[in-house]
PDB file of C-alpha atoms in Angstrom:
ATOM      1  CA  MET A1284     -20.723  35.044  -2.169  1.00 55.00           C
ATOM      2  CA  GLN A1285     -18.278  33.538   0.349  1.00 61.00           C
ATOM      3  CA  GLN A1286     -17.037  35.361   3.361  1.00 72.00           C
ATOM      4  CA  ILE A1287     -13.307  35.997   3.463  1.00 71.00           C
ATOM      5  CA  GLY A1288     -13.015  33.946   6.668  1.00 70.00           C
ATOM      6  CA  ASP A1289     -14.496  30.901   4.905  1.00 71.00           C
ATOM      7  CA  ILE A1290     -11.888  31.126   2.166  1.00 68.00           C
ATOM      8  CA  PHE A1291      -9.027  30.999   4.672  1.00 70.00           C
ATOM      9  CA  GLN A1292     -10.605  28.158   6.678  1.00 73.00           C
ATOM     10  CA  ASN A1293     -11.131  25.975   3.608  1.00 69.00           C
ATOM     11  CA  LYS A1294      -7.564  26.381   2.391  1.00 68.00           C
ATOM     12  CA  ALA A1295      -5.837  22.987   2.321  1.00 67.00           C
ATOM     13  CA  PRO A1296      -2.366  22.838   3.886  1.00 69.00           C
ATOM     14  CA  GLN A1297       0.363  22.423   1.298  1.00 73.00           C
ATOM     15  CA  LYS A1298       3.729  20.795   1.822  1.00 74.00           C
ATOM     16  CA  LYS A1299       6.710  23.061   1.421  1.00 76.00           C
ATOM     17  CA  ALA A1300       9.008  22.277  -1.445  1.00 75.00           C
ATOM     18  CA  PRO A1301      12.574  21.330  -0.462  1.00 75.00           C
ATOM     19  CA  ALA A1302      14.903  24.319  -0.258  1.00 84.00           C
ATOM     20  CA  TYR A1303      17.856  22.506  -1.833  1.00 88.00           C
ATOM     21  CA  GLN A1304      18.227  19.878  -4.551  1.00 91.00           C
ATOM     22  CA  TRP A1305      20.005  17.497  -2.189  1.00 92.00           C
ATOM     23  CA  GLN A1306      16.935  17.512   0.070  1.00 94.00           C
ATOM     24  CA  ASP A1307      14.732  16.491  -2.838  1.00 94.00           C
ATOM     25  CA  LEU A1308      17.184  13.717  -3.728  1.00 95.00           C
ATOM     26  CA  ALA A1309      17.215  12.501  -0.114  1.00 96.00           C
ATOM     27  CA  LEU A1310      13.423  12.363  -0.009  1.00 95.00           C
ATOM     28  CA  ARG A1311      13.397  10.383  -3.253  1.00 95.00           C
ATOM     29  CA  ILE A1312      15.955   7.887  -1.877  1.00 96.00           C
ATOM     30  CA  ILE A1313      13.989   7.510   1.365  1.00 95.00           C
ATOM     31  CA  GLU A1314      10.847   6.724  -0.590  1.00 95.00           C
ATOM     32  CA  GLU A1315      12.405   4.373  -3.157  1.00 94.00           C
ATOM     33  CA  LEU A1316      14.518   2.315  -0.746  1.00 94.00           C
ATOM     34  CA  HIS A1317      12.011   2.385   2.139  1.00 93.00           C
ATOM     35  CA  ILE A1318      14.595   3.778   4.558  1.00 94.00           C
ATOM     36  CA  PRO A1319      13.546   3.223   8.208  1.00 94.00           C
ATOM     37  CA  ASN A1320      12.926   6.264  10.401  1.00 94.00           C
ATOM     38  CA  PHE A1321      16.115   5.894  12.416  1.00 96.00           C
ATOM     39  CA  LYS A1322      18.308   6.149   9.272  1.00 95.00           C
ATOM     40  CA  ARG A1323      16.597   9.043   7.474  1.00 95.00           C
ATOM     41  CA  ASN A1324      18.948  11.680   8.884  1.00 96.00           C
ATOM     42  CA  SER A1325      21.882   9.704   7.508  1.00 96.00           C
ATOM     43  CA  VAL A1326      20.386   9.863   4.017  1.00 96.00           C
ATOM     44  CA  PHE A1327      20.137  13.654   4.263  1.00 96.00           C
ATOM     45  CA  LYS A1328      23.760  13.842   5.441  1.00 96.00           C
ATOM     46  CA  VAL A1329      24.979  11.661   2.553  1.00 96.00           C
ATOM     47  CA  CYS A1330      23.071  13.752   0.015  1.00 96.00           C
ATOM     48  CA  LYS A1331      24.405  16.984   1.499  1.00 95.00           C
ATOM     49  CA  ASP A1332      28.047  15.917   1.829  1.00 95.00           C
ATOM     50  CA  TYR A1333      28.551  13.986  -1.417  1.00 94.00           C
ATOM     51  CA  ASP A1334      28.217  14.868  -5.083  1.00 94.00           C
ATOM     52  CA  LYS A1335      24.761  14.327  -6.589  1.00 94.00           C
ATOM     53  CA  ASN A1336      26.150  12.099  -9.360  1.00 95.00           C
ATOM     54  CA  PHE A1337      27.900   9.861  -6.831  1.00 95.00           C
ATOM     55  CA  VAL A1338      24.754   9.475  -4.726  1.00 96.00           C
ATOM     56  CA  GLU A1339      22.605   8.734  -7.778  1.00 96.00           C
ATOM     57  CA  LYS A1340      25.147   6.132  -8.936  1.00 95.00           C
ATOM     58  CA  CYS A1341      24.973   4.438  -5.525  1.00 95.00           C
ATOM     59  CA  LEU A1342      21.171   4.511  -5.709  1.00 95.00           C
ATOM     60  CA  ASP A1343      21.152   2.963  -9.186  1.00 95.00           C
ATOM     61  CA  ASP A1344      23.657   0.278  -8.163  1.00 94.00           C
ATOM     62  CA  THR A1345      21.545  -0.510  -5.110  1.00 94.00           C
ATOM     63  CA  LYS A1346      18.405  -0.919  -7.193  1.00 93.00           C
ATOM     64  CA  GLU A1347      20.201  -3.230  -9.631  1.00 93.00           C
ATOM     65  CA  LEU A1348      22.178  -5.378  -7.213  1.00 91.00           C
ATOM     66  CA  ALA A1349      20.325  -5.514  -3.893  1.00 87.00           C
ATOM     67  CA  GLU A1350      17.287  -7.658  -3.245  1.00 86.00           C
ATOM     68  CA  GLY A1351      14.803  -7.847  -0.408  1.00 83.00           C
ATOM     69  CA  LYS A1352      13.690  -5.236   2.035  1.00 83.00           C
ATOM     70  CA  ASP A1353      17.171  -4.363   3.306  1.00 87.00           C
ATOM     71  CA  LYS A1354      18.242  -2.505   0.161  1.00 91.00           C
ATOM     72  CA  TRP A1355      18.966   0.549   2.264  1.00 92.00           C
ATOM     73  CA  LYS A1356      21.795  -1.285   4.049  1.00 94.00           C
ATOM     74  CA  TYR A1357      23.444  -1.976   0.700  1.00 94.00           C
ATOM     75  CA  PHE A1358      23.078   1.706  -0.235  1.00 94.00           C
ATOM     76  CA  PHE A1359      24.976   2.798   2.882  1.00 95.00           C
ATOM     77  CA  LYS A1360      27.602   0.112   2.281  1.00 94.00           C
ATOM     78  CA  LEU A1361      28.228   1.481  -1.234  1.00 94.00           C
ATOM     79  CA  VAL A1362      28.537   5.014   0.106  1.00 94.00           C
ATOM     80  CA  ALA A1363      30.966   3.919   2.837  1.00 94.00           C
ATOM     81  CA  ASP A1364      33.114   1.885   0.424  1.00 92.00           C
ATOM     82  CA  ASN A1365      33.392   4.681  -2.134  1.00 82.00           C
ATOM     83  CA  LYS A1366      34.085   7.693   0.052  1.00 70.00           C
ATOM     84  CA  LYS A1367      35.291  10.872  -1.641  1.00 53.00           C
TER      85      LYS A1367
END
């Protein structure tokens, strides 16, 4: 039988789930568009301030229209052009 201390030491750290849906959306955008570290906070701000449908539409348009590794720049351009 295992000692109780062994059970707690062998426990693998788990990532916390996002508290809000917009955080989950931001993490998905960061992963899909390969957002650089210095722009990640901006993605969270966009997802928090704008409607989820609007942000998802910008993401879909970016995937369809932008090419290359600078897709994230096109995403921010779409958001800026279509403000509330």
